[in-house]
Short mmCIF file of N, CA and C in Angstrom, two decimals:
data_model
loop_
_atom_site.label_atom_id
_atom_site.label_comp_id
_atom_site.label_asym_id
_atom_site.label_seq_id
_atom_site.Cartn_x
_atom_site.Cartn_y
_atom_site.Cartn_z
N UNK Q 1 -10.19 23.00 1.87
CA UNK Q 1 -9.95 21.56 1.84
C UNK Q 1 -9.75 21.16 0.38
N UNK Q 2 -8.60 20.05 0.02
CA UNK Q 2 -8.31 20.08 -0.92
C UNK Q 2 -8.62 18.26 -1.03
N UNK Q 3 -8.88 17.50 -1.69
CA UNK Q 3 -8.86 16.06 -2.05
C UNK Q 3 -8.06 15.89 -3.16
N UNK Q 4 -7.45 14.53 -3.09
CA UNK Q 4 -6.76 14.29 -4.21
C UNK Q 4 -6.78 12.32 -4.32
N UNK Q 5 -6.53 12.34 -5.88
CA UNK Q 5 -6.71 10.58 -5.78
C UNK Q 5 -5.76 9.70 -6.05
N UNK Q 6 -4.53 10.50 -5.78
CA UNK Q 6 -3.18 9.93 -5.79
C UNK Q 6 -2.55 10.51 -4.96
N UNK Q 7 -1.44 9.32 -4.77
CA UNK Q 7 -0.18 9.87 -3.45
C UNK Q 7 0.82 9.17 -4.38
N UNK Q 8 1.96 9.92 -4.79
CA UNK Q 8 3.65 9.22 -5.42
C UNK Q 8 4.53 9.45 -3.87
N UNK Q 9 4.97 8.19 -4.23
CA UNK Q 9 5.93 7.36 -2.83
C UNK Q 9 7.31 7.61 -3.39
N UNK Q 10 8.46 7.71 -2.71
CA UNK Q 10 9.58 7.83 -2.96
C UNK Q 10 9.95 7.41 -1.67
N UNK Q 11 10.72 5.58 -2.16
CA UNK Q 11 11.53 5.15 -1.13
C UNK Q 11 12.62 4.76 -1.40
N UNK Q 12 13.77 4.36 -0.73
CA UNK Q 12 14.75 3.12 -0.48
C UNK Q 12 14.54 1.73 -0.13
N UNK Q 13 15.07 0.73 -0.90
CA UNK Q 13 14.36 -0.53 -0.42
C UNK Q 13 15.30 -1.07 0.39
N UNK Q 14 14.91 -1.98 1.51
CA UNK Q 14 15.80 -2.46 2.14
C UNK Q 14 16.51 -3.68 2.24
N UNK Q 15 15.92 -3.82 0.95
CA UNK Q 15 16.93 -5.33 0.30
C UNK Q 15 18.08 -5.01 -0.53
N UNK Q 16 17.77 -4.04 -1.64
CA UNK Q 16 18.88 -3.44 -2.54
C UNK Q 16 19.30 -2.51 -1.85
N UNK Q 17 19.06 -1.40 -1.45
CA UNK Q 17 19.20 -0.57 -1.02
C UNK Q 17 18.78 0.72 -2.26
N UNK Q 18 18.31 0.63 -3.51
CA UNK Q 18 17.87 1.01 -4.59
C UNK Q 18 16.54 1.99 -4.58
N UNK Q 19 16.82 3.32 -4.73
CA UNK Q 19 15.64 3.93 -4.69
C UNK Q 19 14.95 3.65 -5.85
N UNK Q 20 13.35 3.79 -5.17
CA UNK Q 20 12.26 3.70 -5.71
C UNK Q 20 10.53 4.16 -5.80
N UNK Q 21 9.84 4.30 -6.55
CA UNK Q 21 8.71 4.93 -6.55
C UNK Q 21 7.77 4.13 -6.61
N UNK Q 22 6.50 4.53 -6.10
CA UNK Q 22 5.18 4.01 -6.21
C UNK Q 22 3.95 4.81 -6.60
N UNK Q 23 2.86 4.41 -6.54
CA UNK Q 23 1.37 5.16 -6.70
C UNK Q 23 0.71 5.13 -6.11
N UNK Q 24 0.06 5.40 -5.23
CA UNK Q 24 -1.14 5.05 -4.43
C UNK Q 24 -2.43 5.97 -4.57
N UNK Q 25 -3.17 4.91 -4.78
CA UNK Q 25 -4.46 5.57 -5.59
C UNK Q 25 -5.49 5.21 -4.74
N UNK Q 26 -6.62 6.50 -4.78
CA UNK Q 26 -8.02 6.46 -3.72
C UNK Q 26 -9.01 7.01 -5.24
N UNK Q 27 -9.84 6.44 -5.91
CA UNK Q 27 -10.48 7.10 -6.87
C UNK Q 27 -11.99 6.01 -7.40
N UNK Q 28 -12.94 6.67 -7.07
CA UNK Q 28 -14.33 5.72 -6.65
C UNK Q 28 -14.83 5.46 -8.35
N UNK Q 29 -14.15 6.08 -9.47
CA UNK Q 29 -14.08 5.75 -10.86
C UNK Q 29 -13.32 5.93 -11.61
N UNK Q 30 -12.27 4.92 -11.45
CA UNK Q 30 -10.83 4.85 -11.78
C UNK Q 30 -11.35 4.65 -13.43
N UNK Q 31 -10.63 5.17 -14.44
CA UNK Q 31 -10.97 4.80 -15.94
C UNK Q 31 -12.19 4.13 -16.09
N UNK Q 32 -13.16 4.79 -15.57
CA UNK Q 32 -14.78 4.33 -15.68
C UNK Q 32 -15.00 3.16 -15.45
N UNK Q 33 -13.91 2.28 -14.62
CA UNK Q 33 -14.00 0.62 -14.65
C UNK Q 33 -14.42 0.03 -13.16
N UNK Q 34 -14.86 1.38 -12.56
CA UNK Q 34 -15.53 0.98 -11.11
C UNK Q 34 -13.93 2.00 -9.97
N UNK Q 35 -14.47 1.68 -8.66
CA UNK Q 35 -13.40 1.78 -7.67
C UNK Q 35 -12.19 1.40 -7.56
N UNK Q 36 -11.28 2.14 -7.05
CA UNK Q 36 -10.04 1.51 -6.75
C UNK Q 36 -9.38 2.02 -5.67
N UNK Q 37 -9.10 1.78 -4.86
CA UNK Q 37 -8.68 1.62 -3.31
C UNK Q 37 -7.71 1.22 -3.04
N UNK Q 38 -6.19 1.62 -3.13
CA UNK Q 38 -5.20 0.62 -3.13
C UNK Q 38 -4.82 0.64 -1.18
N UNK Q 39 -4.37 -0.74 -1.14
CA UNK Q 39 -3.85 -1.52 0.17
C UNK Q 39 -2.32 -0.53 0.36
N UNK Q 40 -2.43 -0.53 1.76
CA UNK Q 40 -0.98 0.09 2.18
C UNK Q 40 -0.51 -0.65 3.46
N UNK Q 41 0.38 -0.59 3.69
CA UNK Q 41 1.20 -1.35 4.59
C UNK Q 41 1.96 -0.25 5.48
N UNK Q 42 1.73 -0.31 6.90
CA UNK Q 42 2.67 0.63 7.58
C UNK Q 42 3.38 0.58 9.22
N UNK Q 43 3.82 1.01 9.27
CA UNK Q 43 4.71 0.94 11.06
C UNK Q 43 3.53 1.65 11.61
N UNK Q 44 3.04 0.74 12.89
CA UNK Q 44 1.59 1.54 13.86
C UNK Q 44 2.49 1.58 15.41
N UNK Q 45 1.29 1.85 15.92
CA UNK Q 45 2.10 2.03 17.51
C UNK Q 45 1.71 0.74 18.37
N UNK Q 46 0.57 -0.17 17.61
CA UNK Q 46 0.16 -0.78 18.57
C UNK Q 46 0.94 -2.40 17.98
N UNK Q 47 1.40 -2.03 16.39
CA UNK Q 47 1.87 -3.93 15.93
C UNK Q 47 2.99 -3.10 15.16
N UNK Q 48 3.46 -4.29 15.14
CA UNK Q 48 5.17 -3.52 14.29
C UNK Q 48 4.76 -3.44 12.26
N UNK Q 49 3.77 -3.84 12.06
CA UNK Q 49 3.30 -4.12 10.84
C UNK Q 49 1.80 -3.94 10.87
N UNK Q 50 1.16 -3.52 10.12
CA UNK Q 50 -0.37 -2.96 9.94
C UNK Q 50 -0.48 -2.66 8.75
N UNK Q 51 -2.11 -3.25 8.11
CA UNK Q 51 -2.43 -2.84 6.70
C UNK Q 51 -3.68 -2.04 6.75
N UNK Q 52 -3.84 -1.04 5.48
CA UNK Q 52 -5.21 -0.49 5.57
C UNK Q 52 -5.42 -0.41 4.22
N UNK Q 53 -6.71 0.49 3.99
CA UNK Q 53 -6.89 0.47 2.01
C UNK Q 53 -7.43 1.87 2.78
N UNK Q 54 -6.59 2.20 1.55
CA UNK Q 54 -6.86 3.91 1.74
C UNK Q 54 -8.19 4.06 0.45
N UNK Q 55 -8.95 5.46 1.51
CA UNK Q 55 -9.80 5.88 1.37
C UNK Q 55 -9.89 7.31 0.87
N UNK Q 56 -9.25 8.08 1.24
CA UNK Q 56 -9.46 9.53 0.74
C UNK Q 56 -8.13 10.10 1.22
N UNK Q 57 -7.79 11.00 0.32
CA UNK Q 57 -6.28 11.65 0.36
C UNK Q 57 -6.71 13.52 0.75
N UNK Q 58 -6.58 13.76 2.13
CA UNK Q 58 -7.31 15.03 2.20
C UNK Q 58 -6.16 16.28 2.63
N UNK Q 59 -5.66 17.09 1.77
CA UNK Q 59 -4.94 18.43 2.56
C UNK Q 59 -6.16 19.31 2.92
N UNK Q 60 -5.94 19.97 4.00
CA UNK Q 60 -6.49 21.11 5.26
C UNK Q 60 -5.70 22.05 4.99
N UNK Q 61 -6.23 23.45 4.51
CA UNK Q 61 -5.16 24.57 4.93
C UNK Q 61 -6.25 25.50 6.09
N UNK Q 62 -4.92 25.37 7.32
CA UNK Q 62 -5.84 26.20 8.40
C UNK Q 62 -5.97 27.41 8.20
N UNK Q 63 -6.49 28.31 9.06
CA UNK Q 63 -6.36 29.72 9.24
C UNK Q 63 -5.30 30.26 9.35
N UNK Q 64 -4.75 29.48 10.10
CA UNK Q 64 -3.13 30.01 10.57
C UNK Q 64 -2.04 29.63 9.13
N UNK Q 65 -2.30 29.61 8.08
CA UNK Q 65 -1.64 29.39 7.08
C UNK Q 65 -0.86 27.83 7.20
N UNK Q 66 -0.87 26.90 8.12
CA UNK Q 66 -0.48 25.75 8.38
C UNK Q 66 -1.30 24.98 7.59
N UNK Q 67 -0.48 23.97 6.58
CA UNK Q 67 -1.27 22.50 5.86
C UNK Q 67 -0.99 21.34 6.67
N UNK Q 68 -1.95 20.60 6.61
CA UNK Q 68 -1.99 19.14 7.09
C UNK Q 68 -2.85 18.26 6.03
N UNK Q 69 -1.76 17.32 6.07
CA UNK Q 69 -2.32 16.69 5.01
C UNK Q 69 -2.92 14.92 6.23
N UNK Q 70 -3.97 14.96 5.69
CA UNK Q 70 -4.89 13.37 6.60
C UNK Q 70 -5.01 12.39 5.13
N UNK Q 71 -4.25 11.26 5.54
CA UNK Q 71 -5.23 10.24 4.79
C UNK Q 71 -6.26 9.29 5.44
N UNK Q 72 -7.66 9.00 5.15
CA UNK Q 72 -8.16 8.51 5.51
C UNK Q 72 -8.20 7.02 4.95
N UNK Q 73 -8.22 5.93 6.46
CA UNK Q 73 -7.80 4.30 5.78
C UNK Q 73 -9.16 3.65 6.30
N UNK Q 74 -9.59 2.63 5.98
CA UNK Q 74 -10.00 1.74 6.80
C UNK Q 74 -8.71 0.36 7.25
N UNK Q 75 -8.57 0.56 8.26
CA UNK Q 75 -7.75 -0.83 9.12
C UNK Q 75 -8.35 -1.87 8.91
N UNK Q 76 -7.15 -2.63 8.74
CA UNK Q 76 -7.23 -4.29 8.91
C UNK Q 76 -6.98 -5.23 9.79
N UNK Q 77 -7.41 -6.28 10.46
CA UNK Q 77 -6.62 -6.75 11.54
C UNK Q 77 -6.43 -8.14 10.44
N UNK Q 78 -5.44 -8.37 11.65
CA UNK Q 78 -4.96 -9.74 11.49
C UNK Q 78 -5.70 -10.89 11.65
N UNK Q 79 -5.69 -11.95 10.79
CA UNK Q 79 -6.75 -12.67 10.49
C UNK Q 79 -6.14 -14.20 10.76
N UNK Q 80 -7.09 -14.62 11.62
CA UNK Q 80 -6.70 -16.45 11.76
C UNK Q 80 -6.52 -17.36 11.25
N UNK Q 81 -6.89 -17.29 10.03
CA UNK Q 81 -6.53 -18.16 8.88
C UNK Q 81 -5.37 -18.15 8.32
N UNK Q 82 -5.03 -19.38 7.74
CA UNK Q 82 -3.56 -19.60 7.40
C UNK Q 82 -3.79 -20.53 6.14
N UNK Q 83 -2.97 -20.49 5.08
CA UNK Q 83 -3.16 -21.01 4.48
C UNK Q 83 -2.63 -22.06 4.20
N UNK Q 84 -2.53 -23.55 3.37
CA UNK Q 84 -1.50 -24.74 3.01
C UNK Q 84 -0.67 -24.58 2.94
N UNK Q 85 0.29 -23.48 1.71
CA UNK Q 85 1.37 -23.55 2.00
C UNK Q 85 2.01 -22.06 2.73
N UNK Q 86 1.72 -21.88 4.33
CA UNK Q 86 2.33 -21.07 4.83
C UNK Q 86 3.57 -20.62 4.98
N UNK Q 87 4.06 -20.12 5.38
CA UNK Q 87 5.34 -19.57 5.74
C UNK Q 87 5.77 -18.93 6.68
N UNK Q 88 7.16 -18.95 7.41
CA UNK Q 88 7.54 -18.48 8.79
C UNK Q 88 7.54 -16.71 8.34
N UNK Q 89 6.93 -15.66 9.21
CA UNK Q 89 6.56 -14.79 9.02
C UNK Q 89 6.15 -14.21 7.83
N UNK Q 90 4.82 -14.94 7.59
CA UNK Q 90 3.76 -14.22 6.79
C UNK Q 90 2.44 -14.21 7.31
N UNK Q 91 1.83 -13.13 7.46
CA UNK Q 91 0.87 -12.44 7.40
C UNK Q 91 -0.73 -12.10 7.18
N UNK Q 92 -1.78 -12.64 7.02
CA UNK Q 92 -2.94 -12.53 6.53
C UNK Q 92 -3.74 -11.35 7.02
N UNK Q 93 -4.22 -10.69 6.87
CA UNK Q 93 -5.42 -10.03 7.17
C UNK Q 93 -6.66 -9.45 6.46
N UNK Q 94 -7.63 -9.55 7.11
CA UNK Q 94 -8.88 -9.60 7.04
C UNK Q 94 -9.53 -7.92 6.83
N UNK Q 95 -10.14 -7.35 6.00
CA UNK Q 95 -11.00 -6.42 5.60
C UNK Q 95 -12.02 -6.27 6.64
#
């Protein structure tokens, strides 16, 4: 078992169409300045949109020489509150 406290993203955006990169970081003493947990956003099976804050970045190498890589999240649901100045499809959720 291997842990790690970064994940680099490589996407296309779907406004420009412009590739691009990200960071996503799981590390409980980021530059000695405490935790950091970054929020992710993703396609689920049960909502067309879902957020979580990732928790641990884990590769598995089995017996059978097969890797799997798990990230572990805690989920967010969607939250009832709305704020003053809302907007037609936006989003809140709750930790």
């Amino acid at each position: 078992i291997e842990i790690f406290r970064c994940l680099y993203i490589s996407y296309q955006s779907r406004d420009d169409w412009k590739a691009g990169e990200d960071i996503l970081r799981c590390n409980a003493n980021w530059y000695r300045r405490g935790p950091r947990y970054d929020c992710l956003l993703f396609n689920s099976a049960d909502a067309s949109l879902a957020c979580a804050r990732l928790r641990s970045l884990i590769r598995c190498k089995l017996p059978s020489g097969r890797i799997v890589d798990v990230a572990m999240v805690n989920s967010m649901r969607r939250s009832t509150w709305r704020s003053r100045n809302h907007w037609d499809g936006s989003v809140v959720f709750d930790e």
